[in-house]
CSV table of C-alpha atoms in Angstrom, one decimal:
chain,number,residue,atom,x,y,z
A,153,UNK,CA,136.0,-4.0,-80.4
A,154,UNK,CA,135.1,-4.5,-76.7
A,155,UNK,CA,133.1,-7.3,-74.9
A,156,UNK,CA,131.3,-7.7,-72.0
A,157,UNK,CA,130.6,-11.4,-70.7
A,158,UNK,CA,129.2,-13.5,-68.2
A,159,UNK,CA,126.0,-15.9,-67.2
A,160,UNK,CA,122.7,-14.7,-67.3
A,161,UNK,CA,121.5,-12.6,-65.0
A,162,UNK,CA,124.4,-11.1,-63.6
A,163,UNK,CA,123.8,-7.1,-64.8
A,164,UNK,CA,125.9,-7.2,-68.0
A,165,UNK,CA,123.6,-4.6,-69.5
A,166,UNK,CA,123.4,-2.4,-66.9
A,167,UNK,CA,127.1,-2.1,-66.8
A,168,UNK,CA,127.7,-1.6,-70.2
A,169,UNK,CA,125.3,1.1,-70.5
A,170,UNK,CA,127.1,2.6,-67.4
A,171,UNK,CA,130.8,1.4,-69.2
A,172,UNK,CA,130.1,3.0,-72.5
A,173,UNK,CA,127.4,5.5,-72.3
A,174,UNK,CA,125.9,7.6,-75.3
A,175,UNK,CA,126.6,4.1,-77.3
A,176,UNK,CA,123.3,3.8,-79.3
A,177,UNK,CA,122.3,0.1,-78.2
A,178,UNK,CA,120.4,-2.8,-80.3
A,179,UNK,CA,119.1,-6.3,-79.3
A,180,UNK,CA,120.9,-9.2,-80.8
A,181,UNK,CA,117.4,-11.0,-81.2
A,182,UNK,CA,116.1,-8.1,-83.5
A,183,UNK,CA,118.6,-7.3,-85.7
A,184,UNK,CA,119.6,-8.2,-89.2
A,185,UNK,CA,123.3,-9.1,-89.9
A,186,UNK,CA,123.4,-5.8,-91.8
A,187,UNK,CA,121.9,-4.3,-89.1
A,188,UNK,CA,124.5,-6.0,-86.7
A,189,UNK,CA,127.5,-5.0,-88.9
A,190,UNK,CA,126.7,-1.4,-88.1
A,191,UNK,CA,125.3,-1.5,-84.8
A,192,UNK,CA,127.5,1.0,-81.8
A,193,UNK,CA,126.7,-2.3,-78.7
A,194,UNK,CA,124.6,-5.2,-79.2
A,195,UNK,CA,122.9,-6.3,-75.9
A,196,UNK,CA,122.4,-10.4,-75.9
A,197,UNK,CA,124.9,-11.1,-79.0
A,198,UNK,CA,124.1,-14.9,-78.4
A,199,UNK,CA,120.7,-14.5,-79.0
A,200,UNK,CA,121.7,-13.1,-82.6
A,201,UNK,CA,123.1,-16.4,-83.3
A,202,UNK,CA,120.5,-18.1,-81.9
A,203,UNK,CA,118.4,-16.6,-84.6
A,204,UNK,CA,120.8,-17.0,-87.4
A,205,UNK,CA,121.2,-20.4,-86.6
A,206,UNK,CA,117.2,-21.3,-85.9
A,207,UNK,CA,116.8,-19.6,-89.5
A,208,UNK,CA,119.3,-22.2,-91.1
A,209,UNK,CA,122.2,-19.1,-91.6
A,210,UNK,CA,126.0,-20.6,-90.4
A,211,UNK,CA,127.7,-18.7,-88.2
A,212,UNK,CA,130.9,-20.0,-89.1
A,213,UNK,CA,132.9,-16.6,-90.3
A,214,UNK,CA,130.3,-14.1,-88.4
A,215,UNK,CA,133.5,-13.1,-85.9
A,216,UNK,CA,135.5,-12.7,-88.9
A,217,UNK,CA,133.2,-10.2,-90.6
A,218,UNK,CA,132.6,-8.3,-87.8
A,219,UNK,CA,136.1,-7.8,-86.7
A,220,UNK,CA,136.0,-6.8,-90.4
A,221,UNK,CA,133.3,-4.6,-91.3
A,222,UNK,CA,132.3,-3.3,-87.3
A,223,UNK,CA,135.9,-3.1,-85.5
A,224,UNK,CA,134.6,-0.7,-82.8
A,225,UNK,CA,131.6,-2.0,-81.7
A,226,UNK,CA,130.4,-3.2,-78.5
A,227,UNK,CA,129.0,-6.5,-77.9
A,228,UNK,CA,127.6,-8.0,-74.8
A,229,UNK,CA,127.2,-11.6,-74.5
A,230,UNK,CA,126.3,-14.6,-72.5
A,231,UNK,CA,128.1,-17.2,-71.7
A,232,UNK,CA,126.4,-20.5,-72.1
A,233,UNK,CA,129.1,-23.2,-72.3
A,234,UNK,CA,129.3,-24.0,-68.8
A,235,UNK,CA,126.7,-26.6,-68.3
A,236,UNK,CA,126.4,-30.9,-68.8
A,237,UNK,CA,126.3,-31.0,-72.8
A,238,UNK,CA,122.5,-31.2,-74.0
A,239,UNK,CA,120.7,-34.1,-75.4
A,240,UNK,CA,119.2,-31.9,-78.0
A,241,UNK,CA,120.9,-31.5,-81.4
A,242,UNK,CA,120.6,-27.9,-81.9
A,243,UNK,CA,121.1,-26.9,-78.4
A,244,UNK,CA,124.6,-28.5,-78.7
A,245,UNK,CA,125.0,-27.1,-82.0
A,246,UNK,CA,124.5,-23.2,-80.6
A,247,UNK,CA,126.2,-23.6,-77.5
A,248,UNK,CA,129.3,-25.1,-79.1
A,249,UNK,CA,128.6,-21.8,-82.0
A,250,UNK,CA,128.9,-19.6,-78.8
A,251,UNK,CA,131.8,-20.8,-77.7
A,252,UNK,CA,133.8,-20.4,-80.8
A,253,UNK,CA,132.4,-17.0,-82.3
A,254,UNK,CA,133.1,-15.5,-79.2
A,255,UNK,CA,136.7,-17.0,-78.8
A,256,UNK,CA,137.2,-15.4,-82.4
A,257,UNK,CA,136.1,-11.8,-81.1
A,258,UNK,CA,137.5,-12.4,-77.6
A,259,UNK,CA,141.0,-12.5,-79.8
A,260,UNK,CA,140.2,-9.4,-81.7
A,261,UNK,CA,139.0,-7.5,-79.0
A,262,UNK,CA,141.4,-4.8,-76.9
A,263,UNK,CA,139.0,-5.5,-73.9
A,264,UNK,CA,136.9,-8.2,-72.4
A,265,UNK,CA,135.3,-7.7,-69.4
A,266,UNK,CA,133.7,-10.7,-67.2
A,267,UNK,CA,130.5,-10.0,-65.2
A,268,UNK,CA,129.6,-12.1,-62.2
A,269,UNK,CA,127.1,-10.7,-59.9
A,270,UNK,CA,127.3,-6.9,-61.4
A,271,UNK,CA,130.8,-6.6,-60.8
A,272,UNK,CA,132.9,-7.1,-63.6
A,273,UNK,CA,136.4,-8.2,-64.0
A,274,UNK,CA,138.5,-7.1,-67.1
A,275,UNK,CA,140.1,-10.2,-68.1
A,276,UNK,CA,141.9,-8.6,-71.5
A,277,UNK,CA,143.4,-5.4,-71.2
A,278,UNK,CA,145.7,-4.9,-75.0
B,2,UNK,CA,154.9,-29.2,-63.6
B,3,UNK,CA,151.6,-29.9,-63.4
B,4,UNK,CA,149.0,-28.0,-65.4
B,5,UNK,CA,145.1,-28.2,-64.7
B,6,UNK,CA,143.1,-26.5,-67.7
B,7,UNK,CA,139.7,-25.5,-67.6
B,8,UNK,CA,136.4,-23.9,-68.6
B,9,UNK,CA,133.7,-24.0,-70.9
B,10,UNK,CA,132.3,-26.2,-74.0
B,11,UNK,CA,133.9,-23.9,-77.0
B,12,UNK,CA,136.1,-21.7,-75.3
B,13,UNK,CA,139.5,-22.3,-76.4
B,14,UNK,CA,140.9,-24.9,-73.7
B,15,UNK,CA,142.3,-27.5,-76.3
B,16,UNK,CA,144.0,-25.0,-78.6
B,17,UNK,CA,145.5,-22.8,-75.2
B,18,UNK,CA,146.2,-26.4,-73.5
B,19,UNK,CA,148.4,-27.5,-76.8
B,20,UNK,CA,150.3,-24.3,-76.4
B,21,UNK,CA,151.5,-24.8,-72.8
B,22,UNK,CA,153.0,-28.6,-74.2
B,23,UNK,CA,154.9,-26.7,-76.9
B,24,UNK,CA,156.2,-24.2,-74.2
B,25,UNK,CA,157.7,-27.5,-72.5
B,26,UNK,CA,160.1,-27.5,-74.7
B,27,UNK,CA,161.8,-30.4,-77.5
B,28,UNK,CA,160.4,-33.1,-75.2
B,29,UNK,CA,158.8,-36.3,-76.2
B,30,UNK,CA,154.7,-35.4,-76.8
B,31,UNK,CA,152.7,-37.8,-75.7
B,32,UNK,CA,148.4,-37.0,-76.4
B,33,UNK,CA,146.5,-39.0,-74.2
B,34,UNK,CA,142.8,-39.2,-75.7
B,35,UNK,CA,139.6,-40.2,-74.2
B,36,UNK,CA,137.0,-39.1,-76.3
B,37,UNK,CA,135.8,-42.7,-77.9
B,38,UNK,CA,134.3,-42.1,-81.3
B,39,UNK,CA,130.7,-43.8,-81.6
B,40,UNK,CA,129.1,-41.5,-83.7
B,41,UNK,CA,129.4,-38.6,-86.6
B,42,UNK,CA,129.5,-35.9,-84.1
B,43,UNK,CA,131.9,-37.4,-82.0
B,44,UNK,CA,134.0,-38.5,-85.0
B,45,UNK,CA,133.9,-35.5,-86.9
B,46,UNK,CA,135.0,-33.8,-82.6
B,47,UNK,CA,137.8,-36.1,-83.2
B,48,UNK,CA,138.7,-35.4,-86.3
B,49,UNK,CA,138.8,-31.1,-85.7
B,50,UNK,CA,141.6,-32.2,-82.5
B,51,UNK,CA,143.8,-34.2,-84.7
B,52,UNK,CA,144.0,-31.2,-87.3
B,53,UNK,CA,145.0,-29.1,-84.6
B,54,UNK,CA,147.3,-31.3,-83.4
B,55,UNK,CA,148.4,-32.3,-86.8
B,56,UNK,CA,152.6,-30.8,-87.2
B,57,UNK,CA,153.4,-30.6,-83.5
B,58,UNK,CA,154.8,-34.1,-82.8
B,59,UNK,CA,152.5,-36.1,-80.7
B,60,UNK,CA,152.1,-39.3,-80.3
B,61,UNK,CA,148.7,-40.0,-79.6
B,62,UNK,CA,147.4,-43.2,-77.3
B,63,UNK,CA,143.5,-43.4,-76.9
B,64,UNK,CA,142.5,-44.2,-73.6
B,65,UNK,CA,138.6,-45.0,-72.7
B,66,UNK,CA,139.0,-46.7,-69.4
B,67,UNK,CA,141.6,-48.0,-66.9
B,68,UNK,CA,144.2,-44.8,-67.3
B,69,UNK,CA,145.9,-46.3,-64.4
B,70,UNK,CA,147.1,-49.0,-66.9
B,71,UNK,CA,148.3,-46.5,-69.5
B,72,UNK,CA,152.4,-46.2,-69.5
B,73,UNK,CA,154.2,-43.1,-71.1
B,74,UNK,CA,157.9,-42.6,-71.6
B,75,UNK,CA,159.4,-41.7,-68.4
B,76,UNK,CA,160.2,-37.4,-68.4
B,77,UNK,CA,157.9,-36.8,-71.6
B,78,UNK,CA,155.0,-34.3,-71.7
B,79,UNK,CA,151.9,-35.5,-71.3
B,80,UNK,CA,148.8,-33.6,-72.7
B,81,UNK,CA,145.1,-35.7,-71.8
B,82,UNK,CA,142.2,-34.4,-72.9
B,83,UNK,CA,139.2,-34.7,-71.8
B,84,UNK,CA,138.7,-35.7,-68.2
B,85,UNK,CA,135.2,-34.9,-68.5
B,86,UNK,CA,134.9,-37.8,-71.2
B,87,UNK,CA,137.1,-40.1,-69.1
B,88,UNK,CA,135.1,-39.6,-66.6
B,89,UNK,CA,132.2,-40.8,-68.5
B,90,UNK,CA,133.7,-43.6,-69.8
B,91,UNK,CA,134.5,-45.2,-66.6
B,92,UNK,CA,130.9,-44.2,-65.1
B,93,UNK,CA,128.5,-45.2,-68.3
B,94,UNK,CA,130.5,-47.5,-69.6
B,95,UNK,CA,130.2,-51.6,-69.3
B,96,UNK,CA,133.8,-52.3,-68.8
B,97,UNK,CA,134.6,-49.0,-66.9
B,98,UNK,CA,135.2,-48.5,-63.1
B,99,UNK,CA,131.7,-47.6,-62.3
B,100,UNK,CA,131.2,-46.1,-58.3
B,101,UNK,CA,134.9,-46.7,-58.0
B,102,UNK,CA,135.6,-44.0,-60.9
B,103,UNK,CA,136.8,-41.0,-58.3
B,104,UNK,CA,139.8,-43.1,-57.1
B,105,UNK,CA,140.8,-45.2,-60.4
B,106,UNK,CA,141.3,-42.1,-62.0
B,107,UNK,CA,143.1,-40.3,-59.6
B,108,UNK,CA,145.4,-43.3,-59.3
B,109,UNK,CA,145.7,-42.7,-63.4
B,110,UNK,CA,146.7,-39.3,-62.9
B,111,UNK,CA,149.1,-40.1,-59.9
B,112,UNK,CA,151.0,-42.6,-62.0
B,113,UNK,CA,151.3,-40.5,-64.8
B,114,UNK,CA,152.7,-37.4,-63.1
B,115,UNK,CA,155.5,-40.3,-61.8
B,116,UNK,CA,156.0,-41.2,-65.3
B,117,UNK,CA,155.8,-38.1,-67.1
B,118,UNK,CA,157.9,-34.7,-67.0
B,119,UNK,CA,155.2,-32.1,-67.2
B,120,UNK,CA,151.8,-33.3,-67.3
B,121,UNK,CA,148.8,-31.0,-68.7
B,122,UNK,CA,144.8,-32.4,-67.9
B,123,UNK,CA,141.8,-30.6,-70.0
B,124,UNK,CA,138.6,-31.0,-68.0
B,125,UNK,CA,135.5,-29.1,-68.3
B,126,UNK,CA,132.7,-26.8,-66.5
B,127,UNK,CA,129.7,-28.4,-66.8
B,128,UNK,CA,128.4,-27.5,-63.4
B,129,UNK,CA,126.7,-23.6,-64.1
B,130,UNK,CA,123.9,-23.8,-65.7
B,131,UNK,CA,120.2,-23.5,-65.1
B,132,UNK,CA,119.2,-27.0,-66.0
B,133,UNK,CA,118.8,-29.2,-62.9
B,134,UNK,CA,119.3,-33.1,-62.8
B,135,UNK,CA,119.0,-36.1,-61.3
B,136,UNK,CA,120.1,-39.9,-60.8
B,137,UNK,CA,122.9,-40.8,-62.7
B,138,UNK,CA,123.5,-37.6,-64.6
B,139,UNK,CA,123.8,-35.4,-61.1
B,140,UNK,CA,126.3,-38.1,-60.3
B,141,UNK,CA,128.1,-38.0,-63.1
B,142,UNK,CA,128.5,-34.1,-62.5
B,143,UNK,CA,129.8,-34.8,-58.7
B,144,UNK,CA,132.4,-37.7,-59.9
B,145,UNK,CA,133.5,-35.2,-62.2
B,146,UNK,CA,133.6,-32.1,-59.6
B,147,UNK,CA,135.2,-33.9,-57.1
B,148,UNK,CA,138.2,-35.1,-59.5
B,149,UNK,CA,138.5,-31.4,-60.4
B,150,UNK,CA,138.9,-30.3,-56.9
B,151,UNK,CA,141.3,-33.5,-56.5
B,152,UNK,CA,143.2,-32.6,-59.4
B,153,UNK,CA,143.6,-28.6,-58.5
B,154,UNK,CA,145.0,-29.6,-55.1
B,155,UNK,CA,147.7,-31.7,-57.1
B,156,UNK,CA,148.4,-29.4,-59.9
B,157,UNK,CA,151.1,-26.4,-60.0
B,158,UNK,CA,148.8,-24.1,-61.6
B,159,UNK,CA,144.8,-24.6,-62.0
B,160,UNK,CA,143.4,-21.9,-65.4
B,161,UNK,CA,140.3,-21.5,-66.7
B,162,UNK,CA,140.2,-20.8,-70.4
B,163,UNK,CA,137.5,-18.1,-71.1
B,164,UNK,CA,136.6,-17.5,-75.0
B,165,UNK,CA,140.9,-18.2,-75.4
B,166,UNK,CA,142.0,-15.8,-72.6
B,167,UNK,CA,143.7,-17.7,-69.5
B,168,UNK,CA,142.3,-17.0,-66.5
B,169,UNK,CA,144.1,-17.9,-63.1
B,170,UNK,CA,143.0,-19.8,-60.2
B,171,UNK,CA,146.3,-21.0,-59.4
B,172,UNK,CA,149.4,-20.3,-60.5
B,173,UNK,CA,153.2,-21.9,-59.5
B,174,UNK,CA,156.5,-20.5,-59.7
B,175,UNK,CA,158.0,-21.8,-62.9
B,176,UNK,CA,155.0,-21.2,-65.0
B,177,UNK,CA,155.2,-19.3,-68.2
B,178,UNK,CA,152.5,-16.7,-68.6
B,179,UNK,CA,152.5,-16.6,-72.3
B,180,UNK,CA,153.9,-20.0,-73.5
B,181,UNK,CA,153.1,-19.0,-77.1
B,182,UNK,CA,155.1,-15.9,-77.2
B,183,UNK,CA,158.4,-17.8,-75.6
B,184,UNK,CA,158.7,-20.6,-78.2
């Protein structure tokens, strides 16, 4: 499992496809979890939990099943933590979900990759 | 030693910041914490820290306000977490230090790096994102900025915790890379 990181905006997707080319892509907003657990790269991971979680589904052991069932797939992902914490429930809720699926794959990933202004910075190297 | 941790809301600071106390070594653990429980979310925050904390010998003393008044056994390690939450405190709060928040907590942290032998801060990004603000909550995001620049000029080594991999900004001599792996 890889990942590639960052804010919005800042040419994750572009330098994936470039990373890991011939990797058949889907979008995290339009996949099932089935889907998801066989998917090559996932472009906007976050949004996948944005949908699971808007459709009343926890997220709670999603890293651990996909570390499980998809260990070598690619998933791209904003990071949204970095902001005052919002007055809305659910906003809170998703960001905080964020944070911690992604620390769970960050940990079984070989390679995470940080992308700030299309240049990315491998931050995890095992 | 001197430790500044950082970064965003989920990513791992608390659990990475906990590590670097038990790479301190048999010391006395002392958890400063600021976060003052007023509701179920907060509570059950609360409640999720002191399970991870739960085994490795702290003792905890909660701290809302006034951290210049808070006294620690002199050469112990000092973990306090959250300054974003003390920051708030002092701001929002009736009994806090209001506009004088900058400088009462920087007098906190001074007399706590006298008192204490290694001393480790959590704070918190909050300052990228695409939501804009005004009046008090802008403020609140420059009070806190400014004590993280204060703090980083202060501390040995200044990381930034991304989804649990450390990240440095600064680093000092007798840091251990991988506390974890040395205990």
């Amino acid at each position: 499992m890889e990942m590639m990181i960052g804010g919005a905006f800042q040419g994750k997707a572009d330098l994936a496809e470039k990373t890991y080319p011939g990797i058949r892509w889907v979008r995290g907003e339009d996949v099932t979890k089935e889907e998801l657990m066989k998917a090559q790269g996932v472009l906007g991971f976050h949004r996948f939990i944005k949908k699971e979680m808007k459709e009343g589904r926890d997220v709670k052991d999603l890293a651990e099943e996909l570390i499980r069932n998809n260990p070598d797939v690619i998933l791209v992902s904003d990071e949204v933590g970095y902001g005052v914490v919002p007055v809305d429930t659910f906003d809170r809720a998703y960001r905080e979900a964020v944070g911690r699926v992604c620390t769970k794959l960050a940990a079984g990933s070989k390679k995470v990759t940080r992308v700030i202004c299309g240049i990315g910075t491998v931050i995890k190297d095992a | 030693m001197m430790i500044l941790v950082t970064g965003g809301s989920g990513s791992g600071k608390s659990a990475f910041a906990e590590d670097c106390v038990l790479a301190c070594g048999e010391k006395k653990r002392v958890y400063i914490a600021t976060m003052y429980p007023f509701d179920q979310e907060s509570k059950k925050r609360v409640l999720r820290h002191r399970e991870m904390r739960a085994g490795k010998g702290f003792d905890t003393v909660e701290c809302y306000v006034g951290l210049k008044n808070t006294e620690v056994p002199s050469g112990c390690t000092v973990l306090l977490e959250c300054m974003s939450n003390l920051a708030a405190n002092e701001i929002f709060r009736e009994d806090g230090a209001g506009e004088k928040t900058e400088d009462e907590i920087l007098m906190g942290v001074e007399g706590l790096k006298k008192q204490a032998g290694d001393l480790i801060i959590v704070t918190n990004e909050i300052f990228s994102e695409a939501a804009s603000y005004e009046g008090e909550t802008e403020n609140y995001q420059c009070v806190l900025g400014n004590i993280n620049r204060r703090l980083a000029r202060m501390a040995d080594t200044v990381v930034e915790v991304v989804y649990g991999i450390p990240v440095y900004h600064k680093k000092g001599e007798d840091f251990c890379e991988k506390p974890v792996e040395q205990l």
